[in-house]
Every structure is written in structure tokens, then in C-alpha cells.
């Protein structure tokens, strides 16, 4: 089968990547052994994990939507108690129910996840157990800038993962998978899982900082005893994922440092601008003060001008009154002159008569 990156094929992937995946099956076998005879592996891929499970249980049914993957699994990983079949995890139908269903690194590849979980629930006996895993989005695609896995439809943060599972199962236990001098799968505290802090080799681990989440789901109460598992020391595939996340955080810090430098540079520009504004305000205040002085002087001058105008108006009125009075005297004098002129004419006429 051709390796495309969607399914793990032993011999075509690194030992680290293979061990990440096979460890989940070893963990499931250890956890389920007391409760399980008949198990369904939904989304079995190339079949390596289903084959591992067949060593521990009475019967295994393994399905995958890829006909090519199933044909490869039948040829590469046969077992007398292991049945492979082509099937869609969102539309599963079987003649009998299963004690447990495993489905590792499948949920992130699916749309219509509600149909998938409903289909899983229908495949289980009432007290059945569902073990499902998914990568931690925070330490997967978020760790690489502009990275997208073309085979993933939706990736999950821890709380999202828990909430969607709790929509279908009454009980959900979260385990966190990491590489700590080997691949380590440990049980976290009960939800809220953000309180599940774990110490090892003077390091602090929380569920949110883990590389993968593994959930055990059921409608019956799940046992409280620990089911941790450490797989033998490998190289550094998970560490590499964490290093990517650390590198991404460093890049983010560098971006923030650059932003701070820009802010400080802009702050200097703002300070210079503020200083210019202060100088402009001082200059403006001086201009305003000068204008107020000039305005005050103009007010004084205007008042003086008004007073002078009023004085002149009074003088003019007085002159007008005098002129009016003089006009009256002129009229009187003119009348008297006219009378006298008439008298003169009369006297001249009398004198002329007397001379005759």
C-alpha cells in the first residue's frame, strides 16, 4: 500500500511515529482486558493495531473506509480471531454488539462527528467502553505557523474534546500521552481536566500541554484505579512536536519583542509630538495674551472714541440750535428791513411830491 501520510504503515514511518500509535493499542489492551471479549476497532488503517489487540481478546472486528487499507491489513496482519471489513465509521451496522470500541486518531479526520459518535454508541453493549484518541491541536497544527494537515477536518483542544464526548457518554476519563524517556500514557484528574498537574523529573505536565488525548467513555461508572503505561524508550518524534510548539512560542515571543520595540519607537515619536504640542500651546498662550492686551487697548480706544463722538455730537447740536436762532433773527431783521425799505420809498415819494 502506498504511504500518503494519512495512515501509519510500519516500515514506512519512523519508529517514533509507529511507537506513538502502537502504544495506544497496548494501553487499550491493558485497560480493557478485564471487561472485554469482543472488540471493534473503528478506523483500523493498515491493521497493525487491530493485530496487537487480537493477542488479548476473543474476537476483533476491524473496519476502515479504505478498501486498499483493508486489503493490506488482511494480507499483512491476519489472525484467526481477527475480521477485517470495509466500513464507514459514521454508519456502522452489526448483527451483534461489542464490549468495547477503539478508534485511535480517527475523529479528527471526520466531518459529521455526531453521526460517528452515535454510530459508535449503537455498536456498544449498554455497559460498553469506547476508547478514542486525537492529537492536541495546541501542540500539533498550532505549533507550526500556517500549517494544515490536509487529512484533518477538525482538530480539538482538550475541553472541546471532552465536551463532544460528554454529549454521548455519561462518563469520560481523560488520559494524556507524552514522551518522557519513553512514551508515557497517564490518567489525568477528573474534569475539569485543567487541574490535572503531573510532576516527573522536576518537570510539570498538564493535560493541555500533552501531545495526544486519549478518552475512555462509557455509560457506566469507570474504575478509578490508574492504568498508566510506559512504552520503551524511543527517539524523539513527540519531543520534536513539542520542540515545534516551543519554536512557535519563541517566534511569538520574538514577534511580541519586535512589537514592543515598535511601540517604544512609536512612543518616542509620540513623546516628540507631545513636546511639539506643548511648545505650540505655550506659543499659542503668548499670542492669546498679546491679543488680549491689544483687545483691551482697542476697547479703551473705542471707549475714548465714543466719548469724543458724543462730545462732538453735543457741540454740533448746540451749533445747530444757535444757527436756528440766528435764522429767526435774520428773518426778523429782513422783515424790519422790508418795512424800512417801504418807509424809505414812501418818504422818497413824499419828498418828490413836495419838490413839485
Short mmCIF file of C-alpha atoms in Angstrom, two decimals:
data_model
loop_
_atom_site.label_atom_id
_atom_site.label_comp_id
_atom_site.label_asym_id
_atom_site.label_seq_id
_atom_site.Cartn_x
_atom_site.Cartn_y
_atom_site.Cartn_z
CA UNK A 1 0.00 0.00 0.00
CA UNK A 2 1.32 3.45 -0.92
CA UNK A 3 2.19 5.68 2.02
CA UNK A 4 0.34 9.00 1.75
CA UNK A 5 0.73 10.27 5.30
CA UNK A 6 -2.90 9.61 6.21
CA UNK A 7 -2.34 6.12 7.66
CA UNK A 8 0.56 4.67 9.61
CA UNK A 9 2.34 1.84 7.80
CA UNK A 10 5.03 0.03 9.72
CA UNK A 11 8.34 0.24 7.90
CA UNK A 12 7.29 3.37 6.01
CA UNK A 13 7.22 5.71 9.01
CA UNK A 14 9.78 6.45 11.69
CA UNK A 15 9.99 4.17 14.70
CA UNK A 16 8.91 7.08 16.86
CA UNK A 17 5.72 7.69 14.90
CA UNK A 18 4.87 3.97 14.83
CA UNK A 19 5.50 3.65 18.57
CA UNK A 20 3.26 6.64 19.29
CA UNK A 21 0.39 4.79 17.65
CA UNK A 22 1.03 1.21 18.78
CA UNK A 23 1.34 2.36 22.41
CA UNK A 24 -2.30 3.40 22.38
CA UNK A 25 -3.28 -0.17 21.40
CA UNK A 26 -1.08 -1.62 24.14
CA UNK A 27 -2.74 0.75 26.59
CA UNK A 28 -6.22 -0.23 25.40
CA UNK A 29 -5.40 -3.94 25.68
CA UNK A 30 -4.23 -3.47 29.26
CA UNK A 31 -7.22 -1.34 30.23
CA UNK A 32 -9.93 -3.42 28.54
CA UNK A 33 -8.73 -6.92 29.33
CA UNK A 34 -10.89 -7.39 32.47
CA UNK A 35 -14.08 -6.24 30.71
CA UNK A 36 -13.85 -7.29 27.07
CA UNK A 37 -14.28 -10.36 24.90
CA UNK A 38 -15.50 -8.88 21.63
CA UNK A 39 -13.93 -5.64 20.43
CA UNK A 40 -14.43 -3.33 17.42
CA UNK A 41 -11.51 -1.30 16.06
CA UNK A 42 -13.17 1.54 14.12
CA UNK A 43 -10.77 3.13 11.65
CA UNK A 44 -8.15 0.40 11.81
CA UNK A 45 -5.97 1.76 8.99
CA UNK A 46 -3.25 -0.68 7.94
CA UNK A 47 -4.23 -3.17 10.69
CA UNK A 48 -1.14 -3.20 12.91
CA UNK A 49 -3.12 -2.11 15.97
CA UNK A 50 -6.02 -4.50 15.40
CA UNK A 51 -3.49 -7.32 15.16
CA UNK A 52 -1.99 -6.26 18.50
CA UNK A 53 -5.47 -6.29 20.09
CA UNK A 54 -6.14 -9.78 18.71
CA UNK A 55 -3.50 -11.11 21.11
CA UNK A 56 -5.62 -10.14 24.11
CA UNK A 57 -9.28 -10.67 23.21
CA UNK A 58 -11.57 -13.42 21.98
CA UNK A 59 -12.58 -11.68 18.77
CA UNK A 60 -11.68 -8.46 16.97
CA UNK A 61 -13.64 -6.79 14.19
CA UNK A 62 -11.64 -4.11 12.38
CA UNK A 63 -13.12 -1.68 9.83
CA UNK A 64 -11.77 1.12 7.71
CA UNK A 65 -13.35 3.19 4.94
CA UNK A 66 -10.37 2.49 2.65
CA UNK A 67 -10.64 -0.72 0.63
CA UNK A 68 -6.92 -0.52 -0.07
CA UNK A 69 -6.12 -0.31 3.66
CA UNK A 70 -8.32 -3.33 4.45
CA UNK A 71 -6.76 -5.41 1.66
CA UNK A 72 -3.31 -4.52 3.02
CA UNK A 73 -4.35 -5.41 6.60
CA UNK A 74 -5.81 -8.77 5.53
CA UNK A 75 -2.55 -9.63 3.80
CA UNK A 76 -0.11 -8.14 6.32
CA UNK A 77 -1.81 -8.73 9.70
CA UNK A 78 -4.04 -11.84 9.60
CA UNK A 79 -5.19 -13.61 12.78
CA UNK A 80 -7.80 -16.36 13.32
CA UNK A 81 -9.84 -14.20 15.71
CA UNK A 82 -9.49 -11.03 13.63
CA UNK A 83 -12.02 -10.00 10.95
CA UNK A 84 -11.37 -7.06 8.63
CA UNK A 85 -14.11 -5.26 6.67
CA UNK A 86 -14.56 -2.10 4.65
CA UNK A 87 -16.88 0.21 6.59
CA UNK A 88 -17.75 3.83 7.32
CA UNK A 89 -17.31 4.74 11.00
CA UNK A 90 -20.27 7.13 10.72
CA UNK A 91 -22.65 4.42 9.51
CA UNK A 92 -21.78 1.18 11.29
CA UNK A 93 -24.25 -1.69 11.48
CA UNK A 94 -23.52 -5.11 13.03
CA UNK A 95 -25.56 -8.14 13.95
CA UNK A 96 -24.17 -8.10 17.47
CA UNK A 97 -22.95 -5.52 19.98
CA UNK A 98 -19.36 -5.11 21.15
CA UNK A 99 -17.99 -4.95 24.68
CA UNK A 100 -15.61 -2.19 23.61
CA UNK A 101 -14.78 0.05 20.64
CA UNK A 102 -11.36 1.54 19.97
CA UNK A 103 -10.90 4.37 17.50
CA UNK A 104 -7.48 5.96 17.50
CA UNK A 105 -6.61 9.14 15.55
CA UNK A 106 -9.89 8.93 13.61
CA UNK A 107 -12.18 11.62 14.99
CA UNK A 108 -10.08 14.48 13.60
CA UNK A 109 -10.44 13.03 10.07
CA UNK A 110 -14.24 13.09 10.11
CA UNK A 111 -16.98 15.53 9.33
CA UNK A 112 -20.39 14.83 10.90
CA UNK A 113 -18.74 13.77 14.16
CA UNK A 114 -22.12 13.47 15.88
CA UNK A 115 -23.09 10.69 13.47
CA UNK A 116 -19.77 8.97 14.17
CA UNK A 117 -20.27 9.04 17.95
CA UNK A 118 -23.90 7.94 17.62
CA UNK A 119 -22.78 5.04 15.42
CA UNK A 120 -20.13 4.04 17.98
CA UNK A 121 -22.69 4.22 20.79
CA UNK A 122 -25.07 1.98 18.83
CA UNK A 123 -22.30 -0.59 18.31
CA UNK A 124 -21.68 -0.96 22.06
CA UNK A 125 -23.45 -3.03 24.65
CA UNK A 126 -25.13 -0.79 27.27
CA UNK A 127 -22.13 -1.04 29.61
CA UNK A 128 -19.58 -0.96 26.78
CA UNK A 129 -16.41 1.10 26.76
CA UNK A 130 -15.25 3.43 23.98
CA UNK A 131 -11.56 4.43 23.80
CA UNK A 132 -10.81 7.26 21.39
CA UNK A 133 -7.70 9.38 20.82
CA UNK A 134 -6.84 12.57 18.99
CA UNK A 135 -3.82 14.89 18.74
CA UNK A 136 -3.74 18.01 20.87
CA UNK A 137 -4.35 20.91 18.46
CA UNK A 138 -2.34 23.21 20.69
CA UNK A 139 0.79 21.08 20.22
CA UNK A 140 0.01 19.97 16.67
CA UNK A 141 -1.12 22.43 13.98
CA UNK A 142 -0.97 25.44 16.33
CA UNK A 143 2.72 24.75 16.88
CA UNK A 144 3.56 25.45 13.24
CA UNK A 145 2.74 28.75 11.61
CA UNK A 146 0.30 28.40 8.67
CA UNK A 147 0.40 24.59 8.95
CA UNK A 148 -2.56 22.48 7.89
CA UNK A 149 -2.94 18.71 7.72
CA UNK A 150 -4.90 18.04 4.51
CA UNK A 151 -6.37 14.87 6.02
CA UNK A 152 -7.76 16.54 9.14
CA UNK A 153 -11.27 18.00 9.09
CA UNK A 154 -11.25 19.34 12.65
CA UNK A 155 -8.67 19.21 15.41
CA UNK A 156 -9.53 19.58 19.09
CA UNK A 157 -8.36 21.39 22.16
CA UNK A 158 -8.81 19.39 25.36
CA UNK A 159 -12.04 20.99 26.56
CA UNK A 160 -13.63 20.70 23.10
CA UNK A 161 -12.71 17.01 23.00
CA UNK A 162 -14.22 16.37 26.41
CA UNK A 163 -17.42 18.30 25.70
CA UNK A 164 -18.26 16.49 22.45
CA UNK A 165 -17.71 13.09 24.11
CA UNK A 166 -19.81 14.03 27.11
CA UNK A 167 -22.65 14.73 24.72
CA UNK A 168 -22.87 10.96 24.13
CA UNK A 169 -21.43 9.26 27.23
CA UNK A 170 -22.20 9.70 30.89
CA UNK A 171 -18.63 9.08 31.99
CA UNK A 172 -15.43 10.33 30.34
CA UNK A 173 -11.92 9.78 31.66
CA UNK A 174 -9.05 11.62 30.01
CA UNK A 175 -5.56 10.19 29.66
CA UNK A 176 -2.64 12.20 28.34
CA UNK A 177 0.07 10.68 26.15
CA UNK A 178 3.62 12.04 26.14
CA UNK A 179 7.22 11.04 25.61
CA UNK A 180 9.12 11.09 28.93
CA UNK A 181 12.18 8.90 28.44
CA UNK A 182 9.75 6.61 26.68
CA UNK A 183 6.14 7.09 25.62
CA UNK A 184 4.01 7.64 28.69
CA UNK A 185 0.21 7.44 28.89
CA UNK A 186 -1.16 8.60 32.23
CA UNK A 187 -4.57 9.22 33.69
CA UNK A 188 -5.48 12.81 34.48
CA UNK A 189 -7.72 14.01 37.27
CA UNK A 190 -11.47 14.20 36.78
CA UNK A 191 -12.87 17.07 34.74
CA UNK A 192 -12.21 19.97 34.83
CA UNK A 193 -9.10 18.40 33.41
CA UNK A 194 -7.13 21.64 33.50
CA UNK A 195 -6.37 20.83 37.16
CA UNK A 196 -4.58 17.59 36.27
CA UNK A 197 -0.97 18.57 37.02
CA UNK A 198 1.69 15.85 36.88
CA UNK A 199 5.33 16.05 38.04
CA UNK A 200 8.15 13.93 36.64
CA UNK A 201 11.90 14.56 36.55
CA UNK A 202 11.31 18.03 38.04
CA UNK A 203 9.06 18.91 35.10
CA UNK A 204 5.43 19.94 35.36
CA UNK A 205 2.93 18.41 32.93
CA UNK A 206 -0.73 19.31 32.49
CA UNK A 207 -3.27 17.67 30.17
CA UNK A 208 -3.33 20.77 27.98
CA UNK A 209 0.43 20.50 27.41
CA UNK A 210 0.28 16.86 26.33
CA UNK A 211 0.82 15.75 22.75
CA UNK A 212 -2.23 13.48 22.49
CA UNK A 213 -5.50 12.97 24.35
CA UNK A 214 -6.98 9.52 24.93
CA UNK A 215 -10.54 9.36 26.24
CA UNK A 216 -12.26 6.37 27.78
CA UNK A 217 -16.04 6.73 27.54
CA UNK A 218 -18.93 4.71 28.86
CA UNK A 219 -22.43 4.97 30.25
CA UNK A 220 -21.33 3.04 33.33
CA UNK A 221 -19.04 4.36 36.03
CA UNK A 222 -15.42 3.82 35.08
CA UNK A 223 -12.88 2.42 37.55
CA UNK A 224 -10.75 4.93 39.41
CA UNK A 225 -7.59 2.83 39.55
CA UNK A 226 -4.66 4.00 37.49
CA UNK A 227 -3.95 2.45 34.09
CA UNK A 228 -0.76 4.28 33.19
CA UNK A 229 1.62 2.70 30.70
CA UNK A 230 5.18 3.47 29.66
CA UNK A 231 6.41 2.20 26.33
CA UNK A 232 10.17 1.58 25.94
CA UNK A 233 12.46 4.48 25.13
CA UNK A 234 12.24 5.75 21.54
CA UNK A 235 13.81 8.60 19.70
CA UNK A 236 12.11 11.96 19.70
CA UNK A 237 9.03 12.22 17.49
CA UNK A 238 6.80 13.61 20.24
CA UNK A 239 9.67 15.70 21.56
CA UNK A 240 10.03 17.08 18.05
CA UNK A 241 6.35 18.06 18.13
CA UNK A 242 6.91 19.79 21.46
CA UNK A 243 10.04 21.45 20.04
CA UNK A 244 7.88 22.76 17.19
CA UNK A 245 5.50 24.14 19.75
CA UNK A 246 8.38 25.69 21.69
CA UNK A 247 9.77 27.16 18.46
CA UNK A 248 6.34 28.57 17.67
CA UNK A 249 6.21 30.10 21.14
CA UNK A 250 9.70 31.55 20.63
CA UNK A 251 8.59 33.05 17.32
CA UNK A 252 5.58 34.50 19.08
CA UNK A 253 7.85 35.96 21.77
CA UNK A 254 10.13 37.39 19.07
CA UNK A 255 7.09 38.94 17.38
CA UNK A 256 6.00 40.43 20.67
CA UNK A 257 9.53 41.72 21.36
CA UNK A 258 9.55 43.30 17.90
CA UNK A 259 6.14 44.79 18.63
CA UNK A 260 7.45 46.19 21.91
CA UNK A 261 10.41 47.77 20.07
CA UNK A 262 7.98 49.29 17.59
CA UNK A 263 5.81 50.51 20.45
CA UNK A 264 8.83 52.08 22.18
CA UNK A 265 9.90 53.66 18.88
CA UNK A 266 6.40 54.95 18.37
CA UNK A 267 6.39 56.12 21.98
CA UNK A 268 9.46 58.25 21.26
CA UNK A 269 7.66 59.72 18.27
CA UNK A 270 4.58 60.31 20.41
CA UNK A 271 6.71 61.98 23.10
CA UNK A 272 8.28 64.26 20.47
CA UNK A 273 4.83 65.05 19.14
CA UNK A 274 3.60 65.81 22.67
CA UNK A 275 6.62 68.07 23.25
CA UNK A 276 5.87 69.91 20.00
CA UNK A 277 2.28 70.28 21.10
CA UNK A 278 3.42 71.69 24.45
CA UNK A 279 5.63 74.23 22.66
CA UNK A 280 2.75 75.10 20.35
CA UNK A 281 0.49 75.56 23.36
CA UNK A 282 3.00 77.89 25.02
CA UNK A 283 3.32 79.89 21.79
CA UNK A 284 -0.45 79.97 21.42
CA UNK A 285 -0.85 81.19 25.02
CA UNK A 286 1.63 84.03 24.36
CA UNK A 287 -0.28 85.01 21.22
CA UNK A 288 -3.57 84.90 23.13
CA UNK A 289 -2.10 87.06 25.90
CA UNK A 290 -0.84 89.60 23.35
CA UNK A 291 -4.21 89.59 21.60
CA UNK A 292 -5.96 90.16 24.92
CA UNK A 293 -3.71 93.13 25.67
CA UNK A 294 -4.33 94.55 22.20
CA UNK A 295 -8.04 93.94 22.57
CA UNK A 296 -8.04 95.71 25.92
CA UNK A 297 -6.28 98.72 24.38
CA UNK A 298 -8.71 98.68 21.47
CA UNK A 299 -11.56 98.68 23.95
CA UNK A 300 -10.07 101.70 25.71
CA UNK A 301 -9.54 103.46 22.40
CA UNK A 302 -13.05 102.64 21.30
CA UNK A 303 -14.50 103.99 24.53
CA UNK A 304 -12.50 107.17 24.12
CA UNK A 305 -13.65 107.50 20.52
CA UNK A 306 -17.27 107.05 21.54
CA UNK A 307 -16.92 109.70 24.24
CA UNK A 308 -15.28 112.12 21.78
CA UNK A 309 -18.01 111.43 19.25
CA UNK A 310 -20.68 112.11 21.85
CA UNK A 311 -18.95 115.38 22.83
CA UNK A 312 -18.80 116.45 19.22
CA UNK A 313 -22.45 115.49 18.73
CA UNK A 314 -23.34 117.74 21.64
CA UNK A 315 -21.30 120.62 20.19
CA UNK A 316 -22.88 120.12 16.78
CA UNK A 317 -26.35 120.12 18.31
CA UNK A 318 -25.52 123.33 20.14
CA UNK A 319 -24.34 124.87 16.88
CA UNK A 320 -27.49 123.72 15.13
CA UNK A 321 -29.55 125.35 17.85
CA UNK A 322 -27.56 128.61 17.52
CA UNK A 323 -27.94 128.56 13.75
CA UNK A 324 -31.69 128.05 14.11
CA UNK A 325 -31.84 131.00 16.49
CA UNK A 326 -29.78 133.15 14.13
CA UNK A 327 -32.08 132.24 11.27
CA UNK A 328 -35.01 133.55 13.31
CA UNK A 329 -33.16 136.84 13.95
CA UNK A 330 -32.28 137.10 10.30
CA UNK A 331 -35.95 136.70 9.35
CA UNK A 332 -36.92 139.38 11.87
CA UNK A 333 -34.24 141.72 10.58
CA UNK A 334 -35.24 141.04 7.00
CA UNK A 335 -38.85 141.90 7.89
CA UNK A 336 -37.76 145.11 9.60
CA UNK A 337 -35.54 145.99 6.64
CA UNK A 338 -38.51 145.40 4.33
CA UNK A 339 -40.66 147.70 6.46
CA UNK A 340 -37.95 150.32 6.45
CA UNK A 341 -37.49 149.95 2.71
CA UNK A 342 -41.20 150.63 2.29
CA UNK A 343 -40.90 153.65 4.59
CA UNK A 344 -37.94 154.92 2.59
CA UNK A 345 -39.89 154.57 -0.65
CA UNK A 346 -42.84 156.40 0.89
CA UNK A 347 -40.59 159.21 2.14
CA UNK A 348 -38.92 159.49 -1.24
CA UNK A 349 -42.34 159.72 -2.85
CA UNK A 350 -43.41 162.44 -0.38
CA UNK A 351 -40.18 164.38 -0.97
CA UNK A 352 -40.73 164.21 -4.69
CA UNK A 353 -44.24 165.48 -4.31
CA UNK A 354 -43.06 168.28 -2.11
CA UNK A 355 -40.50 169.29 -4.71
CA UNK A 356 -43.15 169.72 -7.31
#
